[in-house]
Amino acid sequence: MIQNPILRGFNPDASIIRVEDDYYIATSTFEWFPGVLIHHSKDLMNWRPLTRPLDRVSQLDLRGVPSSGGIWAPSLSYDKGTYYLCFTNVVGRKGVYKDLHNYIVTASSIEGPWSEPIYLNSSGFDHCLFHDTDGRKYLFNMQWDFRKNKNRFAGIIMQEFCPKEGKLIGEIKLITEGTDLGVTEGPMVYKKDGYYYLLVAEGGTGPMHAATLMRSTSVVGPYEVDPDYPMITTRNTPDHPLQNAGHGSLVETQLGDWYMVFICSRPLPDGNKLSPLGRETSLQKVTWTPEGWLQLAAGGKQPQLHIPETELTPHPFDPDPIRDDFDEGKLSVHWHTLRVPADESWLSLSERPGYLRLKGRESLTSLHHQSLVARRIQSFTCEIVTCVAYEPQAFTQMAGLVFYYDESDHYYLRISHDDQVGKHLAIIVSDQGQYDELDTYVPVPEGQVYLKAAMTFDKIQFFYCLDGQSWQPIGLTLYSGNLADSYQSKLSFTGAFVGLCAQDLRGTRLHADFDFFDYMELDA
């Protein structure tokens, strides 16, 4: 059996394609750099993170973008030897406006190099490029309307794209205003048996989320709605283990079977409906009805936690190692940085071989130049261990291990310096932007310090030691639900990360050297 989610942890807005015998899924990365994460599979069952195509500032400038801004809902496609990746960079998302810009990049190989971006439009997010059988190409995206007493999600629009001119051409056409579920977004377009099929997300990305199918005999519409819509949702099953199901993308296997990937969230079991792992990607088999509509192969509207294995030849990948020794010349595909690329000005794997050196820069609330490198948390039960050599001289210098949702919500076990205590360990808590320090300051001597964190569903506990064996807990048990996108009803879209960071608020860039990083999942 296949256990959902197939892409665990923060991996939302999946766009799936097949190229011959290979399957690729692109997911959103928001303010994390490099932009867009592409996973690879040969059997739809086993997946590996493969590449991050937007890896330079000339393609993607995230400096100053708000948290949960940046990359929204990338769309991956392929036509005649070329891969196309559409992506949105949301540079402003507060209030009634959405300041955003839509682009497209191309490559002859999925692993790149990817081109410089072509600007498309700024009318709304979630755009996809459809390659018609006559050679013409069309861009679809939702349209945003900020005006008073208007539907903010103002329907799906389309316009032709001319590759030779590198721009959109012709008339902009509104092809659907969606259904009564509202919040119509995330268009994906497919062609089969004389119909153009439009798959959209509806209901918003929370508990009312859904996916709805429409069709037309013409690419420009009109599009009729599946009379049995939506195709998938958990809006009426609040106790389902895969909540917030919607925003789908379809693929046909080389054997003629059809599958859909979609967003879902797994809440903590404490009843608060919070999902610190973020929005994840799951898989369902779908079948065509005699009337030419899609339905879940298992029947009903709700996704399955376990589905039968595909009939494709199994192709497992080697498991990721628990330890990153920082012996390679570059960071692994699991690591992301905040808003800016990793470069030698603040992150080095060569200045002290075998160590990750971070040079302290701005605070954990900065939207510009943080020295933070982190990876997704993908299991409710995991342990993280690191060892750091760091000799701060002032309270403005800090380094350590951080659980990070955004600048407002994070937990930070850091080494710093105090005029009376000297070098010490303490925990910083930011709860909805409210700064606090847990009471205990623990003095530590010069030399390396081992740091550990254990997450067990809703609980996070930090530990420390000097020898790598004699662990001592530090601070109170912390609530992992603070690291969820709906914590205190805030509207955010990412997921919890854990990683390493350094700050130097004096501006002298004092460095911290991390010997290794262990990430061990105790239960999927």
Short mmCIF file of C-alpha atoms in Angstrom, two decimals:
data_model
loop_
_atom_site.label_atom_id
_atom_site.label_comp_id
_atom_site.label_asym_id
_atom_site.label_seq_id
_atom_site.Cartn_x
_atom_site.Cartn_y
_atom_site.Cartn_z
CA MET A 1 0.00 0.00 0.00
CA ILE A 2 0.99 3.62 -0.55
CA GLN A 3 0.79 5.70 2.61
CA ASN A 4 -0.27 9.30 2.23
CA PRO A 5 1.10 11.92 2.22
CA ILE A 6 3.66 10.95 -0.42
CA LEU A 7 5.57 14.23 0.10
CA ARG A 8 5.56 14.79 3.85
CA GLY A 9 6.12 18.11 5.54
CA PHE A 10 5.81 21.51 3.89
CA ASN A 11 5.24 20.58 0.21
CA PRO A 12 2.08 22.35 -1.01
CA ASP A 13 0.49 23.22 -4.36
CA ALA A 14 1.80 20.16 -6.19
CA SER A 15 2.03 20.29 -9.99
CA ILE A 16 2.77 16.88 -11.51
CA ILE A 17 3.93 15.84 -14.99
CA ARG A 18 5.20 12.67 -16.65
CA VAL A 19 7.99 12.70 -19.22
CA GLU A 20 8.32 9.19 -20.67
CA ASP A 21 8.95 6.99 -17.60
CA ASP A 22 9.78 9.78 -15.15
CA TYR A 23 7.40 11.71 -12.91
CA TYR A 24 8.10 15.14 -11.48
CA ILE A 25 6.26 17.21 -8.87
CA ALA A 26 6.93 20.91 -8.30
CA THR A 27 5.85 22.46 -4.99
CA SER A 28 5.74 25.95 -3.49
CA THR A 29 8.60 27.30 -1.38
CA PHE A 30 7.32 30.82 -0.49
CA GLU A 31 10.09 32.87 1.20
CA TRP A 32 12.61 30.00 1.28
CA PHE A 33 15.53 29.95 -1.17
CA PRO A 34 16.26 28.35 -3.67
CA GLY A 35 12.80 28.69 -5.12
CA VAL A 36 10.51 25.74 -6.04
CA LEU A 37 11.32 22.18 -5.02
CA ILE A 38 11.04 19.45 -7.68
CA HIS A 39 10.65 15.82 -6.60
CA HIS A 40 11.27 12.82 -8.87
CA SER A 41 9.73 9.34 -9.05
CA LYS A 42 9.51 6.44 -11.50
CA ASP A 43 6.60 4.63 -9.85
CA LEU A 44 4.48 7.34 -8.13
CA MET A 45 5.20 5.53 -4.85
CA ASN A 46 8.84 6.39 -4.08
CA TRP A 47 9.94 10.01 -4.30
CA ARG A 48 13.17 11.92 -3.83
CA PRO A 49 13.85 15.67 -3.77
CA LEU A 50 15.77 16.32 -6.98
CA THR A 51 16.42 19.98 -7.67
CA ARG A 52 15.52 23.61 -6.88
CA PRO A 53 15.41 25.41 -10.25
CA LEU A 54 15.30 29.06 -9.08
CA ASP A 55 18.79 29.21 -7.62
CA ARG A 56 20.03 32.72 -8.34
CA VAL A 57 18.87 36.24 -7.55
CA SER A 58 18.55 37.13 -11.24
CA GLN A 59 15.72 34.58 -11.39
CA LEU A 60 14.20 35.21 -7.99
CA ASP A 61 14.70 38.13 -5.61
CA LEU A 62 12.99 37.45 -2.29
CA ARG A 63 14.63 40.17 -0.21
CA GLY A 64 11.96 41.93 1.81
CA VAL A 65 9.06 39.70 0.71
CA PRO A 66 6.60 39.04 3.55
CA SER A 67 6.46 35.68 5.24
CA SER A 68 4.21 33.33 3.27
CA GLY A 69 4.85 35.57 0.27
CA GLY A 70 7.39 34.76 -2.44
CA ILE A 71 6.81 31.59 -4.50
CA TRP A 72 3.13 30.63 -4.80
CA ALA A 73 1.81 27.58 -6.68
CA PRO A 74 4.39 26.79 -9.38
CA SER A 75 3.17 24.94 -12.47
CA LEU A 76 5.37 22.47 -14.31
CA SER A 77 4.81 21.40 -17.94
CA TYR A 78 6.71 19.82 -20.82
CA ASP A 79 6.44 20.18 -24.59
CA LYS A 80 8.67 18.99 -27.43
CA GLY A 81 11.89 18.62 -25.44
CA THR A 82 11.48 21.70 -23.23
CA TYR A 83 10.44 21.93 -19.59
CA TYR A 84 8.40 24.98 -18.61
CA LEU A 85 8.04 26.25 -15.05
CA CYS A 86 5.56 29.00 -14.21
CA PHE A 87 5.93 30.70 -10.83
CA THR A 88 4.52 33.67 -8.94
CA ASN A 89 6.59 35.96 -6.72
CA VAL A 90 4.25 37.59 -4.18
CA VAL A 91 6.01 40.70 -2.89
CA GLY A 92 3.02 42.08 -0.94
CA ARG A 93 0.08 40.21 0.57
CA LYS A 94 -1.27 42.35 3.43
CA GLY A 95 -4.58 44.20 3.19
CA VAL A 96 -6.81 44.12 0.12
CA TYR A 97 -4.05 44.17 -2.48
CA LYS A 98 -1.87 41.39 -3.85
CA ASP A 99 1.37 42.74 -5.25
CA LEU A 100 2.66 39.85 -7.34
CA HIS A 101 4.47 39.09 -10.56
CA ASN A 102 4.15 36.00 -12.75
CA TYR A 103 7.08 34.52 -14.67
CA ILE A 104 8.11 31.52 -16.73
CA VAL A 105 11.50 29.80 -17.00
CA THR A 106 12.54 26.95 -19.32
CA ALA A 107 15.15 24.20 -19.48
CA SER A 108 16.08 21.29 -21.71
CA SER A 109 16.79 19.14 -18.64
CA ILE A 110 14.71 18.98 -15.46
CA GLU A 111 17.92 19.50 -13.48
CA GLY A 112 18.70 22.65 -15.41
CA PRO A 113 20.25 24.99 -15.96
CA TRP A 114 17.00 26.96 -16.03
CA SER A 115 16.70 30.14 -18.07
CA GLU A 116 16.34 33.68 -16.93
CA PRO A 117 12.66 34.45 -16.26
CA ILE A 118 10.22 35.86 -18.78
CA TYR A 119 7.72 38.23 -17.20
CA LEU A 120 4.07 37.36 -17.95
CA ASN A 121 1.56 39.42 -15.94
CA SER A 122 0.56 40.55 -12.45
CA SER A 123 -3.22 40.10 -12.53
CA GLY A 124 -3.44 37.13 -10.16
CA PHE A 125 -1.60 34.10 -8.87
CA ASP A 126 -1.67 30.34 -9.57
CA HIS A 127 -0.90 30.42 -13.28
CA CYS A 128 -0.31 27.45 -15.56
CA LEU A 129 0.79 27.08 -19.18
CA PHE A 130 -1.26 24.78 -21.42
CA HIS A 131 0.28 23.39 -24.62
CA ASP A 132 -2.49 22.69 -27.11
CA THR A 133 -2.23 19.98 -29.75
CA ASP A 134 -2.17 22.60 -32.54
CA GLY A 135 1.05 24.09 -31.15
CA ARG A 136 -0.50 27.16 -29.53
CA LYS A 137 0.10 27.89 -25.85
CA TYR A 138 -2.24 29.53 -23.34
CA LEU A 139 -1.69 30.94 -19.88
CA PHE A 140 -4.42 30.50 -17.26
CA ASN A 141 -4.50 32.23 -13.87
CA MET A 142 -6.96 33.36 -11.26
CA GLN A 143 -7.83 37.07 -11.27
CA TRP A 144 -7.63 39.16 -8.08
CA ASP A 145 -10.18 41.94 -7.49
CA PHE A 146 -9.46 44.21 -4.51
CA ARG A 147 -12.53 46.46 -4.90
CA LYS A 148 -15.14 46.88 -2.21
CA ASN A 149 -18.13 44.51 -2.45
CA LYS A 150 -16.42 42.49 -5.18
CA ASN A 151 -15.39 38.84 -5.18
CA ARG A 152 -11.66 38.95 -4.47
CA PHE A 153 -11.25 35.64 -6.29
CA ALA A 154 -12.73 37.02 -9.49
CA GLY A 155 -12.55 33.92 -11.68
CA ILE A 156 -10.08 32.25 -14.02
CA ILE A 157 -8.73 34.21 -16.98
CA MET A 158 -6.67 33.09 -19.97
CA GLN A 159 -4.47 34.63 -22.64
CA GLU A 160 -2.34 33.23 -25.42
CA PHE A 161 1.43 33.03 -24.90
CA CYS A 162 3.81 33.48 -27.83
CA PRO A 163 7.17 31.74 -27.21
CA LYS A 164 8.86 33.53 -30.12
CA GLU A 165 7.94 36.97 -28.80
CA GLY A 166 8.34 35.88 -25.18
CA LYS A 167 5.11 37.51 -24.06
CA LEU A 168 1.35 37.20 -23.76
CA ILE A 169 -0.61 38.23 -26.83
CA GLY A 170 -4.22 38.69 -27.81
CA GLU A 171 -7.36 39.18 -25.76
CA ILE A 172 -7.70 38.37 -22.06
CA LYS A 173 -10.77 36.17 -21.59
CA LEU A 174 -12.67 35.28 -18.41
CA ILE A 175 -13.51 31.59 -18.74
CA THR A 176 -15.19 30.82 -15.39
CA GLU A 177 -16.19 32.56 -12.19
CA GLY A 178 -16.14 29.28 -10.29
CA THR A 179 -18.90 27.62 -8.29
CA ASP A 180 -20.74 28.42 -5.08
CA LEU A 181 -17.79 26.92 -3.16
CA GLY A 182 -15.95 30.19 -3.86
CA VAL A 183 -12.23 31.06 -3.70
CA THR A 184 -11.64 29.67 -7.19
CA GLU A 185 -7.91 29.40 -7.94
CA GLY A 186 -5.18 26.93 -8.96
CA PRO A 187 -6.23 26.21 -12.58
CA MET A 188 -4.78 23.17 -14.33
CA VAL A 189 -5.80 22.37 -17.94
CA TYR A 190 -5.81 19.01 -19.75
CA LYS A 191 -7.11 17.76 -23.11
CA LYS A 192 -8.80 14.38 -23.56
CA ASP A 193 -11.33 12.90 -25.98
CA GLY A 194 -12.22 16.24 -27.55
CA TYR A 195 -12.68 18.09 -24.26
CA TYR A 196 -10.57 20.68 -22.50
CA TYR A 197 -10.70 19.87 -18.78
CA LEU A 198 -10.16 22.63 -16.22
CA LEU A 199 -9.31 21.48 -12.70
CA VAL A 200 -9.51 24.25 -10.10
CA ALA A 201 -9.04 24.60 -6.36
CA GLU A 202 -11.99 26.04 -4.45
CA GLY A 203 -13.09 26.80 -0.91
CA GLY A 204 -9.79 28.25 0.31
CA THR A 205 -6.78 26.30 1.52
CA GLY A 206 -8.30 25.57 4.96
CA PRO A 207 -11.10 23.26 6.14
CA MET A 208 -13.40 24.15 3.20
CA HIS A 209 -10.77 23.27 0.58
CA ALA A 210 -11.82 21.25 -2.49
CA ALA A 211 -11.00 20.45 -6.12
CA THR A 212 -13.59 20.94 -8.86
CA LEU A 213 -13.50 19.75 -12.48
CA MET A 214 -14.99 21.64 -15.45
CA ARG A 215 -14.88 21.01 -19.22
CA SER A 216 -15.43 22.60 -22.61
CA THR A 217 -15.15 21.66 -26.26
CA SER A 218 -13.21 24.90 -26.81
CA VAL A 219 -10.14 26.10 -24.94
CA VAL A 220 -11.79 29.50 -24.48
CA GLY A 221 -14.98 28.01 -23.03
CA PRO A 222 -17.69 28.14 -21.97
CA TYR A 223 -16.79 25.59 -19.26
CA GLU A 224 -19.49 23.45 -17.70
CA VAL A 225 -19.09 22.23 -14.12
CA ASP A 226 -19.08 18.56 -13.19
CA PRO A 227 -22.62 18.04 -11.85
CA ASP A 228 -21.17 15.92 -9.04
CA TYR A 229 -18.63 18.53 -7.89
CA PRO A 230 -16.36 18.76 -5.99
CA MET A 231 -14.15 15.86 -6.93
CA ILE A 232 -12.29 15.75 -3.60
CA THR A 233 -12.79 17.48 -0.25
CA THR A 234 -12.83 16.89 3.51
CA ARG A 235 -15.04 19.90 4.21
CA ASN A 236 -17.76 17.69 5.75
CA THR A 237 -15.45 15.25 7.58
CA PRO A 238 -13.60 17.24 10.28
CA ASP A 239 -12.12 14.10 11.86
CA HIS A 240 -10.56 12.78 8.63
CA PRO A 241 -6.77 12.21 9.04
CA LEU A 242 -6.04 14.17 5.82
CA GLN A 243 -7.67 17.55 6.33
CA ASN A 244 -7.91 20.56 3.98
CA ALA A 245 -7.90 18.35 0.87
CA GLY A 246 -7.95 20.18 -2.47
CA HIS A 247 -5.87 21.96 -5.16
CA GLY A 248 -5.28 18.97 -7.46
CA SER A 249 -3.07 18.16 -10.43
CA LEU A 250 -3.54 15.20 -12.79
CA VAL A 251 -1.21 12.76 -14.54
CA GLU A 252 -1.72 9.78 -16.84
CA THR A 253 0.68 6.87 -16.45
CA GLN A 254 2.29 5.08 -19.37
CA LEU A 255 -0.16 2.24 -18.59
CA GLY A 256 -3.17 4.50 -19.09
CA ASP A 257 -4.11 4.93 -15.41
CA TRP A 258 -4.89 8.38 -14.01
CA TYR A 259 -3.80 9.81 -10.67
CA MET A 260 -4.26 13.10 -8.87
CA VAL A 261 -1.89 14.76 -6.43
CA PHE A 262 -3.43 17.26 -4.02
CA ILE A 263 -2.87 19.36 -0.92
CA CYS A 264 -3.72 18.06 2.54
CA SER A 265 -2.77 18.68 6.17
CA ARG A 266 -2.30 16.29 9.08
CA PRO A 267 -3.39 17.95 12.34
CA LEU A 268 -1.81 17.27 15.70
CA PRO A 269 -3.81 14.72 17.71
CA ASP A 270 -4.56 17.20 20.52
CA GLY A 271 -7.82 18.39 18.97
CA ASN A 272 -6.70 21.94 18.13
CA LYS A 273 -6.60 21.27 14.35
CA LEU A 274 -3.09 22.72 14.05
CA SER A 275 -0.64 21.32 11.49
CA PRO A 276 2.99 22.31 12.18
CA LEU A 277 4.19 20.05 9.34
CA GLY A 278 2.39 22.38 6.95
CA ARG A 279 0.46 21.51 3.82
CA GLU A 280 1.61 18.22 2.33
CA THR A 281 1.12 16.36 -0.96
CA SER A 282 -0.95 13.18 -1.23
CA LEU A 283 -1.93 10.87 -4.10
CA GLN A 284 -5.23 9.32 -5.22
CA LYS A 285 -6.11 7.15 -8.17
CA VAL A 286 -8.96 8.58 -10.26
CA THR A 287 -11.14 7.01 -12.96
CA TRP A 288 -13.20 8.35 -15.84
CA THR A 289 -16.96 7.89 -15.70
CA PRO A 290 -19.00 6.90 -18.78
CA GLU A 291 -20.17 10.54 -18.93
CA GLY A 292 -16.58 11.77 -19.21
CA TRP A 293 -16.00 13.08 -15.69
CA LEU A 294 -13.38 12.10 -13.12
CA GLN A 295 -14.06 10.49 -9.77
CA LEU A 296 -11.93 9.01 -7.00
CA ALA A 297 -11.26 5.35 -7.79
CA ALA A 298 -12.27 4.41 -4.26
CA GLY A 299 -15.55 6.30 -4.57
CA GLY A 300 -16.85 9.19 -2.50
CA LYS A 301 -15.22 12.57 -2.06
CA GLN A 302 -12.76 11.94 0.76
CA PRO A 303 -9.13 10.94 0.15
CA GLN A 304 -7.69 7.68 1.42
CA LEU A 305 -4.85 7.51 3.92
CA HIS A 306 -3.66 4.32 2.18
CA ILE A 307 -4.14 3.49 -1.50
CA PRO A 308 -3.16 0.40 -3.55
CA GLU A 309 0.28 0.41 -5.10
CA THR A 310 0.50 1.44 -8.72
CA GLU A 311 1.13 -1.16 -11.43
CA LEU A 312 4.38 0.57 -12.35
CA THR A 313 7.66 -1.22 -11.69
CA PRO A 314 8.75 -0.29 -8.15
CA HIS A 315 11.78 2.00 -8.08
CA PRO A 316 12.86 2.82 -4.51
CA PHE A 317 15.62 5.33 -3.78
CA ASP A 318 18.33 5.04 -1.16
CA PRO A 319 17.19 6.56 2.15
CA ASP A 320 18.65 9.91 3.12
CA PRO A 321 21.45 9.70 5.69
CA ILE A 322 20.57 10.83 9.21
CA ARG A 323 23.77 12.85 9.55
CA ASP A 324 25.03 15.68 7.39
CA ASP A 325 28.76 15.96 8.16
CA PHE A 326 29.16 19.05 5.96
CA ASP A 327 31.97 17.28 4.09
CA GLU A 328 30.60 18.07 0.64
CA GLY A 329 31.35 21.22 -1.29
CA LYS A 330 27.72 22.30 -1.36
CA LEU A 331 24.59 22.00 0.72
CA SER A 332 22.28 19.05 0.14
CA VAL A 333 18.93 19.50 -1.60
CA HIS A 334 17.14 19.42 1.77
CA TRP A 335 18.63 22.72 2.97
CA HIS A 336 16.99 26.09 2.35
CA THR A 337 17.94 29.61 3.35
CA LEU A 338 15.65 32.54 4.05
CA ARG A 339 15.10 34.89 1.09
CA VAL A 340 18.73 35.04 -0.04
CA PRO A 341 21.08 32.43 -1.55
CA ALA A 342 23.86 30.84 0.45
CA ASP A 343 27.18 32.40 -0.50
CA GLU A 344 30.66 32.67 0.97
CA SER A 345 29.94 36.09 2.43
CA TRP A 346 27.95 34.45 5.24
CA LEU A 347 27.95 30.63 4.79
CA SER A 348 31.04 28.55 4.10
CA LEU A 349 31.76 24.84 3.82
CA SER A 350 35.42 25.44 2.98
CA GLU A 351 36.82 27.95 5.49
CA ARG A 352 36.90 25.17 8.11
CA PRO A 353 36.66 21.87 6.22
CA GLY A 354 34.13 19.46 7.66
CA TYR A 355 32.17 22.26 9.31
CA LEU A 356 29.35 24.57 8.31
CA ARG A 357 30.49 28.10 9.16
CA LEU A 358 27.78 30.71 9.61
CA LYS A 359 28.72 34.37 9.98
CA GLY A 360 26.28 36.26 12.16
CA ARG A 361 24.09 38.84 10.46
CA GLU A 362 20.57 40.14 11.12
CA SER A 363 18.01 38.96 13.69
CA LEU A 364 15.42 36.20 13.36
CA THR A 365 12.82 38.87 12.61
CA SER A 366 14.64 40.22 9.55
CA LEU A 367 13.07 40.01 6.09
CA HIS A 368 16.39 40.61 4.35
CA HIS A 369 19.73 39.09 5.40
CA GLN A 370 19.44 36.32 7.94
CA SER A 371 22.22 33.77 8.44
CA LEU A 372 19.87 30.83 8.76
CA VAL A 373 19.91 27.47 7.00
CA ALA A 374 17.13 24.98 7.72
CA ARG A 375 15.22 21.93 6.50
CA ARG A 376 11.58 20.87 6.62
CA ILE A 377 10.26 18.92 9.57
CA GLN A 378 8.55 15.92 7.96
CA SER A 379 7.54 13.79 10.96
CA PHE A 380 5.64 14.49 14.16
CA THR A 381 8.30 12.52 16.04
CA CYS A 382 11.91 13.41 15.34
CA GLU A 383 15.23 14.23 16.98
CA ILE A 384 17.73 16.83 15.83
CA VAL A 385 21.32 17.02 17.09
CA THR A 386 24.19 19.37 16.29
CA CYS A 387 27.52 20.44 17.75
CA VAL A 388 28.67 24.05 17.61
CA ALA A 389 31.93 25.85 18.35
CA TYR A 390 31.15 29.48 19.13
CA GLU A 391 32.71 32.10 21.40
CA PRO A 392 30.45 35.15 21.68
CA GLN A 393 31.74 38.28 23.36
CA ALA A 394 28.50 40.23 23.76
CA PHE A 395 24.75 39.75 24.22
CA THR A 396 24.30 40.89 20.61
CA GLN A 397 26.02 37.75 19.34
CA MET A 398 24.05 34.49 19.21
CA ALA A 399 24.12 31.11 17.46
CA GLY A 400 22.37 27.79 17.83
CA LEU A 401 19.47 25.51 16.94
CA VAL A 402 16.10 26.94 15.88
CA PHE A 403 12.58 25.68 15.20
CA TYR A 404 11.30 28.29 12.77
CA TYR A 405 7.91 29.00 11.27
CA ASP A 406 8.45 32.70 10.56
CA GLU A 407 9.72 35.88 12.17
CA SER A 408 6.72 35.91 14.53
CA ASP A 409 6.76 32.28 15.69
CA HIS A 410 9.92 30.37 16.53
CA TYR A 411 11.84 28.62 19.31
CA TYR A 412 15.58 29.24 19.55
CA LEU A 413 18.14 27.41 21.73
CA ARG A 414 21.07 29.77 21.44
CA ILE A 415 24.52 30.38 22.81
CA SER A 416 25.24 33.97 23.76
CA HIS A 417 27.20 36.08 26.25
CA ASP A 418 26.00 37.93 29.34
CA ASP A 419 27.97 40.48 31.35
CA GLN A 420 27.37 38.57 34.60
CA VAL A 421 26.92 34.94 33.47
CA GLY A 422 29.40 34.96 30.60
CA LYS A 423 28.99 32.38 27.83
CA HIS A 424 25.70 30.62 28.35
CA LEU A 425 22.72 28.79 26.85
CA ALA A 426 19.17 30.08 26.92
CA ILE A 427 15.94 29.72 24.95
CA ILE A 428 14.22 32.53 23.06
CA VAL A 429 10.51 32.15 22.39
CA SER A 430 8.67 34.31 19.87
CA ASP A 431 4.91 33.80 20.09
CA GLN A 432 2.91 35.83 17.57
CA GLY A 433 5.75 38.34 17.58
CA GLN A 434 5.92 38.61 21.37
CA TYR A 435 9.54 38.11 22.47
CA ASP A 436 10.35 36.17 25.62
CA GLU A 437 13.31 34.42 27.22
CA LEU A 438 12.82 31.29 29.29
CA ASP A 439 14.07 31.90 32.81
CA THR A 440 17.07 29.56 32.86
CA TYR A 441 20.51 30.83 31.83
CA VAL A 442 22.90 27.86 31.77
CA PRO A 443 26.63 28.78 31.86
CA VAL A 444 28.82 26.79 29.48
CA PRO A 445 32.64 26.79 29.15
CA GLU A 446 34.71 27.66 26.15
CA GLY A 447 34.75 25.03 23.45
CA GLN A 448 32.12 23.09 21.61
CA VAL A 449 28.58 22.53 22.87
CA TYR A 450 26.16 19.82 21.76
CA LEU A 451 22.55 20.85 21.19
CA LYS A 452 19.54 18.58 20.73
CA ALA A 453 15.81 18.93 20.22
CA ALA A 454 13.12 16.26 20.39
CA MET A 455 9.68 16.76 18.87
CA THR A 456 6.95 14.34 19.95
CA PHE A 457 3.70 15.41 18.32
CA ASP A 458 2.64 18.57 20.20
CA LYS A 459 5.73 18.75 22.46
CA ILE A 460 9.23 20.11 21.78
CA GLN A 461 12.02 19.72 24.32
CA PHE A 462 15.57 21.12 24.04
CA PHE A 463 18.68 19.45 25.52
CA TYR A 464 22.40 20.20 25.78
CA CYS A 465 25.64 18.54 26.80
CA LEU A 466 29.40 19.01 26.52
CA ASP A 467 30.45 15.46 25.64
CA GLY A 468 27.77 14.30 23.19
CA GLN A 469 26.42 11.73 25.66
CA SER A 470 25.33 13.23 29.00
CA TRP A 471 22.24 15.10 27.83
CA GLN A 472 20.48 17.54 30.14
CA PRO A 473 17.07 19.08 29.38
CA ILE A 474 16.93 22.85 29.24
CA GLY A 475 13.83 25.00 29.50
CA LEU A 476 10.18 24.08 29.53
CA THR A 477 8.41 21.74 27.15
CA LEU A 478 7.19 23.87 24.24
CA TYR A 479 4.04 23.53 22.12
CA SER A 480 4.67 22.62 18.48
CA GLY A 481 1.25 23.99 17.47
CA ASN A 482 2.74 27.49 17.67
CA LEU A 483 4.59 26.58 14.47
CA ALA A 484 1.41 25.90 12.45
CA ASP A 485 -0.01 28.04 9.65
CA SER A 486 -3.37 28.52 11.36
CA TYR A 487 -2.01 29.20 14.87
CA GLN A 488 -4.10 31.93 16.49
CA SER A 489 -6.12 32.09 13.25
CA LYS A 490 -3.30 33.69 11.27
CA LEU A 491 -3.42 33.12 7.53
CA SER A 492 -0.05 31.68 6.56
CA PHE A 493 0.97 28.96 4.15
CA THR A 494 4.33 27.37 4.96
CA GLY A 495 5.40 24.82 7.60
CA ALA A 496 7.85 24.29 10.42
CA PHE A 497 11.57 24.14 9.68
CA VAL A 498 14.46 23.21 11.95
CA GLY A 499 17.94 24.51 11.38
CA LEU A 500 21.05 26.41 12.31
CA CYS A 501 21.56 30.14 12.57
CA ALA A 502 23.83 32.92 13.81
CA GLN A 503 23.24 36.59 14.56
CA ASP A 504 25.65 39.44 15.19
CA LEU A 505 23.73 42.61 15.91
CA ARG A 506 27.02 44.51 16.29
CA GLY A 507 27.68 43.93 12.60
CA THR A 508 31.06 42.24 13.09
CA ARG A 509 29.88 38.90 11.61
CA LEU A 510 31.29 36.69 14.36
CA HIS A 511 31.17 33.14 13.04
CA ALA A 512 29.83 29.89 14.48
CA ASP A 513 31.14 26.50 13.30
CA PHE A 514 28.69 23.58 13.20
CA ASP A 515 30.34 20.14 13.05
CA PHE A 516 27.31 18.13 11.89
CA PHE A 517 23.52 18.06 11.76
CA ASP A 518 21.48 14.95 12.57
CA TYR A 519 17.83 14.73 11.56
CA MET A 520 16.25 11.44 12.61
CA GLU A 521 12.59 10.61 12.15
CA LEU A 522 11.28 8.22 14.78
CA ASP A 523 7.94 7.54 13.13
CA ALA A 524 6.50 8.63 9.76
#
